[in-house]
mmCIF file of C-alpha atoms and ligand atoms in Angstrom:
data_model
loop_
_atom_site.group_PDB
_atom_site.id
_atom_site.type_symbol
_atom_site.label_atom_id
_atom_site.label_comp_id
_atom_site.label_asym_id
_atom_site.label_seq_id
_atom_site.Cartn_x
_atom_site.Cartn_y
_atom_site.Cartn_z
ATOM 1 C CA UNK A 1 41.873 38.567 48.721
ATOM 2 C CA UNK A 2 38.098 37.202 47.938
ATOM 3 C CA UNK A 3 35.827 39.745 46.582
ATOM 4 C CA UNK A 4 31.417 39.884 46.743
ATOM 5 C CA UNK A 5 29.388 41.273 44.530
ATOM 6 C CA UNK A 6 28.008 44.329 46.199
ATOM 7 C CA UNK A 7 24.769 43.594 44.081
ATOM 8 C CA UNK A 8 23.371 41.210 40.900
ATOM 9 C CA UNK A 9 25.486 41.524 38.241
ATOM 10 C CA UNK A 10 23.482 40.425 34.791
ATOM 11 C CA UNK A 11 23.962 39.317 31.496
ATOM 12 C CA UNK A 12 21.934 38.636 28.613
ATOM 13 C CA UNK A 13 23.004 35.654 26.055
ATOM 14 C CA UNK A 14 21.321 35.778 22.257
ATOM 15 C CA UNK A 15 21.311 31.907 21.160
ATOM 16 C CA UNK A 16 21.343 32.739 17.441
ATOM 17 C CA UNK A 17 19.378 29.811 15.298
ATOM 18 C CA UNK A 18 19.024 27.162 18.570
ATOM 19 C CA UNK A 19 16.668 24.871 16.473
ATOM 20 C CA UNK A 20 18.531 25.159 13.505
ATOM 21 C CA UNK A 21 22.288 24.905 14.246
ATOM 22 C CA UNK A 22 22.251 22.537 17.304
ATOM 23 C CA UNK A 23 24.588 19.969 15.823
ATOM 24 C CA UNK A 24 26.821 16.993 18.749
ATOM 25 C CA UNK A 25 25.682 18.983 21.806
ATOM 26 C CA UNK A 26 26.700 22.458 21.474
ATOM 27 C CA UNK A 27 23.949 23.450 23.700
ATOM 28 C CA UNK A 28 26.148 22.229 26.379
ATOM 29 C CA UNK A 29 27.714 25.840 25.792
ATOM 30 C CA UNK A 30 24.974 27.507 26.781
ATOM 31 C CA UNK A 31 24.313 25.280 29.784
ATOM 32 C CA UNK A 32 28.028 25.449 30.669
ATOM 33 C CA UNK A 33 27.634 29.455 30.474
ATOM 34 C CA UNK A 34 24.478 29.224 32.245
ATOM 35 C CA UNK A 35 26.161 27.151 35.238
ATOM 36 C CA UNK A 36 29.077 29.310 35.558
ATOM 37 C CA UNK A 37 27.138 32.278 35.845
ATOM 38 C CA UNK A 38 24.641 30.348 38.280
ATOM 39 C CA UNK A 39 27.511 29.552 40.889
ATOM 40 C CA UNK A 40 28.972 33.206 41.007
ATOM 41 C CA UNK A 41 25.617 34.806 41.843
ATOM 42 C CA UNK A 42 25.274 36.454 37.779
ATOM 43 C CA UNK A 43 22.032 36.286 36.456
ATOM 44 C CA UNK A 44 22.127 35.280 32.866
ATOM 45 C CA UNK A 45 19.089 35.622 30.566
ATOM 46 C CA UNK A 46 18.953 33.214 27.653
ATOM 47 C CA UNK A 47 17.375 34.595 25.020
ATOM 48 C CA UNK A 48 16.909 32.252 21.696
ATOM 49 C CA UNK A 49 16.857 34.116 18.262
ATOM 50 C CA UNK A 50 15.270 31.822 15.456
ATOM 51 C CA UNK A 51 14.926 32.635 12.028
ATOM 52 C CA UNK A 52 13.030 35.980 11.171
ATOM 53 C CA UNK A 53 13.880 37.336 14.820
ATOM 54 C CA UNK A 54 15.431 40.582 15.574
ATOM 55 C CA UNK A 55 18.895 41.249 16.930
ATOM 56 C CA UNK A 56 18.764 44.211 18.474
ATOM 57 C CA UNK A 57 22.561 44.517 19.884
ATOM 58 C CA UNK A 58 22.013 46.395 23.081
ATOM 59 C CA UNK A 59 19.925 43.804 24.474
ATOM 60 C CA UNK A 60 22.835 41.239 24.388
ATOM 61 C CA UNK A 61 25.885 40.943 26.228
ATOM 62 C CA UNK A 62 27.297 38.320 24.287
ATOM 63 C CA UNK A 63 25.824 35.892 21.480
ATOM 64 C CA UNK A 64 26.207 32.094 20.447
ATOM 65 C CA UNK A 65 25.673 30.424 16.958
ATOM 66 C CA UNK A 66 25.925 26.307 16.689
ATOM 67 C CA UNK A 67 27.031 24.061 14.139
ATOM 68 C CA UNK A 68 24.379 22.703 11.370
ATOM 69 C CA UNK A 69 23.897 20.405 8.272
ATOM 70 C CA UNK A 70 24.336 22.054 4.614
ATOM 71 C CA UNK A 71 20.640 21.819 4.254
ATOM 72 C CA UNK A 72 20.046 24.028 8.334
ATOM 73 C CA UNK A 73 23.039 26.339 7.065
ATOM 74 C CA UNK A 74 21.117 27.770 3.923
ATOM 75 C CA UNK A 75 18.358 29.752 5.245
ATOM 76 C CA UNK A 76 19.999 30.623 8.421
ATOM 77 C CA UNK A 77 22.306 32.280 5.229
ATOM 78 C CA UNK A 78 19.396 33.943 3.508
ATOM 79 C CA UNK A 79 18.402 35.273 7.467
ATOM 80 C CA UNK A 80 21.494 35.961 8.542
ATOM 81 C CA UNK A 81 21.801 38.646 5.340
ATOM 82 C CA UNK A 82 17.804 40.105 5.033
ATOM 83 C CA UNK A 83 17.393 40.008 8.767
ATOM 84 C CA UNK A 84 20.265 39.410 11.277
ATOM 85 C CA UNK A 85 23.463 40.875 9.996
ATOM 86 C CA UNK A 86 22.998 44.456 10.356
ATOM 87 C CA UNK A 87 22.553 43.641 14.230
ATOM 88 C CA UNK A 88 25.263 41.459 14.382
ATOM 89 C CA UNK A 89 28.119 43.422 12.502
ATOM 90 C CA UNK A 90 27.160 46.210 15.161
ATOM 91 C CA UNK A 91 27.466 43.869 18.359
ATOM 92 C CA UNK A 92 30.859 42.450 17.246
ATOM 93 C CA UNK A 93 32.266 46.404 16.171
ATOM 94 C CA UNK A 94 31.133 47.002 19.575
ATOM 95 C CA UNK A 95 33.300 43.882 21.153
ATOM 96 C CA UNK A 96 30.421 42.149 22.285
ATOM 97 C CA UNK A 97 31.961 38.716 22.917
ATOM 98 C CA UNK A 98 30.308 35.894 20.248
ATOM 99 C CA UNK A 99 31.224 32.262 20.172
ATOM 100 C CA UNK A 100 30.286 30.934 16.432
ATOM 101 C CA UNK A 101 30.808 26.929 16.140
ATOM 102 C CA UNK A 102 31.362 25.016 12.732
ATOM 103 C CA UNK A 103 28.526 25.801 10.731
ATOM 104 C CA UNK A 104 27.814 29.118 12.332
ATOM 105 C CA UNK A 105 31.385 29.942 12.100
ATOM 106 C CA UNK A 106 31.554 29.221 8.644
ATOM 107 C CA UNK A 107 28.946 31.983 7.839
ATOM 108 C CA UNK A 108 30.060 34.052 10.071
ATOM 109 C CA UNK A 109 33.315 34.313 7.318
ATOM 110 C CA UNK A 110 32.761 35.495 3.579
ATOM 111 C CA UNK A 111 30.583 32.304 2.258
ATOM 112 C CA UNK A 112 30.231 28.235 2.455
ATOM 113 C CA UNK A 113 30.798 26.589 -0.477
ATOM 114 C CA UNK A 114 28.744 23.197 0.024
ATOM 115 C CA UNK A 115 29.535 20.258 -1.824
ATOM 116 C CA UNK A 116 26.408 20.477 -4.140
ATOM 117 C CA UNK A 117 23.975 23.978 -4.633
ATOM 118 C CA UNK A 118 25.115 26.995 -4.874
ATOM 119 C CA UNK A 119 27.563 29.326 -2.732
ATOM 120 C CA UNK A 120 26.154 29.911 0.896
ATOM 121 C CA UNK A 121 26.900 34.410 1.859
ATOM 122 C CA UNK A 122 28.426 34.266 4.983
ATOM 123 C CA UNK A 123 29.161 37.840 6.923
ATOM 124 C CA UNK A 124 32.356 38.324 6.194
ATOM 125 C CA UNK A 125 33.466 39.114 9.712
ATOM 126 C CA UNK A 126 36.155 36.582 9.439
ATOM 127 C CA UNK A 127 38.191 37.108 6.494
ATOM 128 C CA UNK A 128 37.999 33.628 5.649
ATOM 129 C CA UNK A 129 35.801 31.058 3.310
ATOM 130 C CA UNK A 130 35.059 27.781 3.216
ATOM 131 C CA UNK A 131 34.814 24.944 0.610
ATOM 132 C CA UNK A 132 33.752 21.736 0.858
ATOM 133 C CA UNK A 133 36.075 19.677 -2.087
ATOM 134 C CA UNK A 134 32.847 16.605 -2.172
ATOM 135 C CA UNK A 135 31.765 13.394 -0.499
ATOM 136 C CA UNK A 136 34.616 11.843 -2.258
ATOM 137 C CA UNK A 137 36.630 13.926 0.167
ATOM 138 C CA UNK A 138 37.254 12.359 4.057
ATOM 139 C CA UNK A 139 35.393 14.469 6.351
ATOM 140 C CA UNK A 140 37.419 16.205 9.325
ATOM 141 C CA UNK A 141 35.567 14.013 12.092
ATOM 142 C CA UNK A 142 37.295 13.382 15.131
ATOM 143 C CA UNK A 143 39.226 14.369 18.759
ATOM 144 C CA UNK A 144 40.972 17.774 18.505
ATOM 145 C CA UNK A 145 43.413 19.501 20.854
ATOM 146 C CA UNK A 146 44.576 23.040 19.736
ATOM 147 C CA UNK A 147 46.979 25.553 21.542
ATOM 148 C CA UNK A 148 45.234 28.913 22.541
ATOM 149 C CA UNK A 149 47.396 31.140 23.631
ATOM 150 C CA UNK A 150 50.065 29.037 25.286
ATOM 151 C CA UNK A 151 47.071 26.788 26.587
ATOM 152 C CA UNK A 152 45.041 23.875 25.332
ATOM 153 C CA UNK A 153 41.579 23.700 24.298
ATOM 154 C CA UNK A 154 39.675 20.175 23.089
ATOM 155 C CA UNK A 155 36.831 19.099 21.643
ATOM 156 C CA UNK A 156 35.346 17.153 19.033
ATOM 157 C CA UNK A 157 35.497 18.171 15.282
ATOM 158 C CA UNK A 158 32.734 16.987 12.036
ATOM 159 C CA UNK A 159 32.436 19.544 9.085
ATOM 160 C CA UNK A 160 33.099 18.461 5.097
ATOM 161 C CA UNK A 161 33.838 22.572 4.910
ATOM 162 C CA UNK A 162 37.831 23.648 4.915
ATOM 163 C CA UNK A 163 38.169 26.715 5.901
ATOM 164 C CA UNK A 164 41.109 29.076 4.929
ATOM 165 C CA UNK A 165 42.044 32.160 6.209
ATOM 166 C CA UNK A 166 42.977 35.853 4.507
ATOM 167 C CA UNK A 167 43.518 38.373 7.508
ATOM 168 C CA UNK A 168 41.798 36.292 10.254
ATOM 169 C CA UNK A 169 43.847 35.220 12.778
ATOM 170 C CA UNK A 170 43.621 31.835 13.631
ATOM 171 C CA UNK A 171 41.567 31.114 17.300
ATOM 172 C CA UNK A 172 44.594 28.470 17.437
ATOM 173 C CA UNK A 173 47.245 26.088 15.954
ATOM 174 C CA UNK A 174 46.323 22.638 15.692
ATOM 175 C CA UNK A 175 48.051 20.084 18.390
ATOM 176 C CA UNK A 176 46.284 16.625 17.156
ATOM 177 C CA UNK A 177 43.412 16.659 14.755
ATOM 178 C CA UNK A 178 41.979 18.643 11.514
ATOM 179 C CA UNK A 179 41.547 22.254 12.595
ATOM 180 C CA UNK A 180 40.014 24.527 9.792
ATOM 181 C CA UNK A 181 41.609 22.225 6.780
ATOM 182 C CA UNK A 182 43.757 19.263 8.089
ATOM 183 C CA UNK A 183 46.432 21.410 5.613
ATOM 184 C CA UNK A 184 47.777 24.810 7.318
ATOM 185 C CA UNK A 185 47.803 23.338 11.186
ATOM 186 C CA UNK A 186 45.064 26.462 11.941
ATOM 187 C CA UNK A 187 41.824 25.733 13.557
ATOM 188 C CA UNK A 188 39.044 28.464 13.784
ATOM 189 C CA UNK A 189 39.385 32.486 13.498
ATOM 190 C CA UNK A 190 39.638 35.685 15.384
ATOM 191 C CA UNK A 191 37.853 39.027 15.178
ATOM 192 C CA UNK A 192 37.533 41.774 18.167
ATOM 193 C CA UNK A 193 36.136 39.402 20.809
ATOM 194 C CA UNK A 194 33.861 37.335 18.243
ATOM 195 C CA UNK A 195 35.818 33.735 18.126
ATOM 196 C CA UNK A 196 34.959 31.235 15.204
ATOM 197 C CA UNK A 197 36.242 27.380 15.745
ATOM 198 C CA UNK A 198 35.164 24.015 14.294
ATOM 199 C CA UNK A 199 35.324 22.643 18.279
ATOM 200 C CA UNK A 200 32.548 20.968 19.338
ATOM 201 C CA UNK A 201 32.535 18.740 22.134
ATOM 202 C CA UNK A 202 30.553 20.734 23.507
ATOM 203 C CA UNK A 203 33.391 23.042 23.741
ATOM 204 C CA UNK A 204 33.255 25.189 26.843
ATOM 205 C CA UNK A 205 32.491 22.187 29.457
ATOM 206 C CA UNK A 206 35.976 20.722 28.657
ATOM 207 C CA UNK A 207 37.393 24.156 28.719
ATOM 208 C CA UNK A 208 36.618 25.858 31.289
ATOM 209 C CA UNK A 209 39.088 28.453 31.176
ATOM 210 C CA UNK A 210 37.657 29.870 27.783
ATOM 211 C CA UNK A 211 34.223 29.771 29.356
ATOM 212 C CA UNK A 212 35.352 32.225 31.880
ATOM 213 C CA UNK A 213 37.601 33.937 29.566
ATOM 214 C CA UNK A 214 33.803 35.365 27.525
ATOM 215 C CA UNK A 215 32.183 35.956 30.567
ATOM 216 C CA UNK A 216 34.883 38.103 31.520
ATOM 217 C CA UNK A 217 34.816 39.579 28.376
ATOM 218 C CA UNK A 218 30.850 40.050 28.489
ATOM 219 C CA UNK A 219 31.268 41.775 32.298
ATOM 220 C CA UNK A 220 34.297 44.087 31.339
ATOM 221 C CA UNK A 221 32.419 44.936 28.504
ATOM 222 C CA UNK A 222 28.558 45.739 30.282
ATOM 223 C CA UNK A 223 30.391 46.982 33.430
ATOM 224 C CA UNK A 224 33.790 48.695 32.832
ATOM 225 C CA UNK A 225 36.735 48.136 34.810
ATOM 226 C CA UNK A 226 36.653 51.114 37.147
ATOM 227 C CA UNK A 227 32.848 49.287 37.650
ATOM 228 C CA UNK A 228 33.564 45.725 38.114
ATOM 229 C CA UNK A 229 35.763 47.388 41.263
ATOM 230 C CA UNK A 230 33.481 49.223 42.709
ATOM 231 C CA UNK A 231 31.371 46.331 42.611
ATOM 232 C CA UNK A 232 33.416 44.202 44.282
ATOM 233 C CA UNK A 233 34.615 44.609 47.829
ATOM 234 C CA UNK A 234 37.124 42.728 49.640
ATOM 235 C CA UNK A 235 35.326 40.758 52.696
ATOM 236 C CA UNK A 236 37.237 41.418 55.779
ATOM 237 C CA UNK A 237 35.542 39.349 57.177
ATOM 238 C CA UNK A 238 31.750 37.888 57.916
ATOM 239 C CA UNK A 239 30.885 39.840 60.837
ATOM 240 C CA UNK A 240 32.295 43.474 59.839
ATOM 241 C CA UNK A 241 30.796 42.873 56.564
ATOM 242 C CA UNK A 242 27.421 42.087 57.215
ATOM 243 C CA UNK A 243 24.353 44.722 57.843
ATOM 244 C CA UNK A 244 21.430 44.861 59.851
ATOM 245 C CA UNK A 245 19.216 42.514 57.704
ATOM 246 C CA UNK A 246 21.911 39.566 57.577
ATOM 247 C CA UNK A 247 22.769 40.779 53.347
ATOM 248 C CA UNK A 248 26.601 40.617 52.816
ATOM 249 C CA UNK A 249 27.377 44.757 52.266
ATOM 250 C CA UNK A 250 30.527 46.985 50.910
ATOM 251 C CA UNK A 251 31.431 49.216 53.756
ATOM 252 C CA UNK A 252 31.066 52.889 52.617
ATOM 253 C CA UNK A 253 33.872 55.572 51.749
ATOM 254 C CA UNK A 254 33.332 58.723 53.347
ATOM 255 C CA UNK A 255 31.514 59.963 50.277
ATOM 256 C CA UNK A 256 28.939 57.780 50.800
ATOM 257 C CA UNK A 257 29.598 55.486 47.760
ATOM 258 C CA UNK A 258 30.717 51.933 47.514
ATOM 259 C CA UNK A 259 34.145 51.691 48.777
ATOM 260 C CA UNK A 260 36.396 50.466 45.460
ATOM 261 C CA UNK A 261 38.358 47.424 45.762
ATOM 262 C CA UNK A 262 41.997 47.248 45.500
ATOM 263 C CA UNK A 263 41.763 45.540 42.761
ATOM 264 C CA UNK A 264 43.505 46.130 39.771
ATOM 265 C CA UNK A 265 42.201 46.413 36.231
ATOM 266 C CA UNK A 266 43.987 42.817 35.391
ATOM 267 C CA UNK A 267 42.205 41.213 38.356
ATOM 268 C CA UNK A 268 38.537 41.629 37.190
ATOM 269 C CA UNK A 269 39.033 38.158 35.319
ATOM 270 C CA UNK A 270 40.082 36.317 38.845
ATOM 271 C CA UNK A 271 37.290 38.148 39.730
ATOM 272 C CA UNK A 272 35.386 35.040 38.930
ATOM 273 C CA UNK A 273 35.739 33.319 41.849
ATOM 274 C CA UNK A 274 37.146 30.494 40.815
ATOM 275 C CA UNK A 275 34.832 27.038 40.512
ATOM 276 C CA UNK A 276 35.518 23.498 41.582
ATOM 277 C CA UNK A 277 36.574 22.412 38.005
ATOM 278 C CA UNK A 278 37.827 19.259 39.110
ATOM 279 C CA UNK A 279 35.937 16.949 37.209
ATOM 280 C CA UNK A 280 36.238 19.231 33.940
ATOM 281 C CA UNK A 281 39.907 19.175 33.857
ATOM 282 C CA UNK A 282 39.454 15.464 34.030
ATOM 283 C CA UNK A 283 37.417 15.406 31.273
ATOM 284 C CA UNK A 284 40.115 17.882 28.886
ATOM 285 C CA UNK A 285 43.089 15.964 30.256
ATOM 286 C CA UNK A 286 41.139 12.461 29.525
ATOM 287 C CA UNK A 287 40.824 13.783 25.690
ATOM 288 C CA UNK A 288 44.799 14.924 25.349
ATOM 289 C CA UNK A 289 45.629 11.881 26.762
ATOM 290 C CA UNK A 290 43.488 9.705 23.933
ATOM 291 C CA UNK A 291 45.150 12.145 21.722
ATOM 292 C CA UNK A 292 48.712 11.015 23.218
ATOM 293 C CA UNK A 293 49.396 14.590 24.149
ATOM 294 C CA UNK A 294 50.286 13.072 27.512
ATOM 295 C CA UNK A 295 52.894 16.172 28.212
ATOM 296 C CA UNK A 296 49.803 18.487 27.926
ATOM 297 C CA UNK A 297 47.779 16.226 30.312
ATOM 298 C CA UNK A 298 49.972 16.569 32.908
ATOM 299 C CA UNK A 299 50.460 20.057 32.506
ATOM 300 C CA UNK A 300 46.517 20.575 32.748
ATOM 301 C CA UNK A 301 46.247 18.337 35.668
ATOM 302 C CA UNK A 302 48.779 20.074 37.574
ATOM 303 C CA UNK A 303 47.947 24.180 36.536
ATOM 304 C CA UNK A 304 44.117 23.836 36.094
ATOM 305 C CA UNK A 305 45.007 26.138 33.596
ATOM 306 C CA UNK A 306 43.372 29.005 35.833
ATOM 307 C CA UNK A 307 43.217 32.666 33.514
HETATM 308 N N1 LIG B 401 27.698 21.591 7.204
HETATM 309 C C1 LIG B 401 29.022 22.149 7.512
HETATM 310 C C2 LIG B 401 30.158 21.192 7.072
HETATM 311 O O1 LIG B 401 29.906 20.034 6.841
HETATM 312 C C3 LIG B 401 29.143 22.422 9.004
HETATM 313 C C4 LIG B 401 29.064 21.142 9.839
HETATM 314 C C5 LIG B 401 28.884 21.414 11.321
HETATM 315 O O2 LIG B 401 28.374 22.460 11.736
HETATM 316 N N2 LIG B 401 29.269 20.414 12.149
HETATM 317 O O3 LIG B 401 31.314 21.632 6.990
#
């Protein structure tokens, strides 16, 4: 059964720090968000958030913070504590979905430890730190396939930090690559619906699936279940469902409101109509193959990997 918006759905993005953790392309996430929204008929709003800016959580549906050099990551620290935190704490006890990448991941956990100066206060959402052990040390640079949740996700990992976990739970377990310390086999960290990882890549164009998987989060989150189906209404078909003025409409219930779909709570997710993600899967099955992980290329190529 397809479904149609029965009018705009929005959502607001906060790009935490975008000229100061921007490291191998991880605006791609935001354009990949952006595009995903684009083709379903959701408006997103980017909003950037440098250093000394606000957060004000209700304005945000769900945030992003990139990856950075030692030298970015310092006084994004210093902001992150006299100016950001408060804001941010509240938006991820609230479940606001947040995607935090290497270096914003890092201080998004209890502190960074570079290899020279002095300790770098991270949030402590994820009960976690991190500790670069010198130059002398091989950086974790490189391809990186991880299971999440019985699925893959790739991208491309660079960070000196190793990152080890207390409570957090681990985003993922490590298929091919370095993960959060090329030691324990984890890679990145959980916390309510804010997700940590050292994946760049970017990230969310190879992996479509956990693109969709925050949006969903972000729209079951702004809307509500019982909302997101009375938003959506099963089209019966072009002609029945169309009004005076050629718009595409949700035939009433008696009581004058919005008829609810059929759909069930777990359905919101397919909800997202699904995209052509051809060429995407390519691209993640292309990396798991360079990684030998040919049984998990095939896999992808033949599921998609839909949610
Ligand atoms: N500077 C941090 C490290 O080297 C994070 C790097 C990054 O964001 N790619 O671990």
């Amino acid at each position: 059964m397809t479904f149609h918006f029965t009018q705009p759905l929005t959502l607001t993005l906060g790009h935490l720090y975008p000229d100061q953790l921007n490291l191998y392309g991880d605006r791609g996430n935001i354009m990949t968000l952006r595009w995903r929204c684009q083709q379903r008929g959701i408006q997103l709003r980017v909003v950037g958030l440098g250093i000394g800016d606000a957060l004000a959580p209700d304005e945000f549906d769900l945030l992003f913070i990139g990856g950075g050099q030692d030298k970015e990551q310092a006084p994004v620290s210093q902001d992150l504590h006299d100016i950001k935190g408060i804001g941010l704490w509240a938006a991820i006890e609230d479940d606001m979905p947040v995607l935090a990448v290497c270096g914003g991941y890092q201080l998004l956990a209890h502190y960074y430890r570079p290899a020279d100066g002095p300790d770098m206060r991270g949030l402590g959402v994820f009960d976690a730190w991190t500790i670069h052990k010198g130059t002398s040390t091989p950086r974790c640079i490189g391809d990186i396939a991880i299971n999440w949740n019985g699925k893959t996700l790739v991208g491309f990992e660079n960070h000196g930090g190793r990152t080890y976990l207390g409570t957090a739970k681990p985003l993922g377990h490590v298929l091919k690559g370095s993960g959060n310390n090329a030691e324990d086999h984890t890679e990145g960290a959980v916390y309510r619906n804010a997700y940590g990882t050292y994946l760049h890549g970017s990230l969310l164009p190879k992996n479509p699936h956990f693109a969709d998987y925050l949006l969903s989060l972000a729209l079951q989150r702004k809307y509500g279940r019982t909302a997101m189906e009375s938003l959506f209404a099963p089209i019966e078909s072009e002609h029945e469902s169309m009004n005076g003025n050629g718009h595409m409409q949700t035939p009433l219930s008696a009581n004058g409101t919005h008829a609810t779909a059929t759909a069930q709570p777990e359905m919101i997710t397919p909800l997202l109509k699904p995209l052509d993600d051809t060429l995407e899967w390519e691209a993640h099955a292309a990396l798991l193959e360079r990684l030998g992980l040919y049984t998990e290329a095939t896999t992808v190529l033949r599921t998609r990997q839909s949610i």
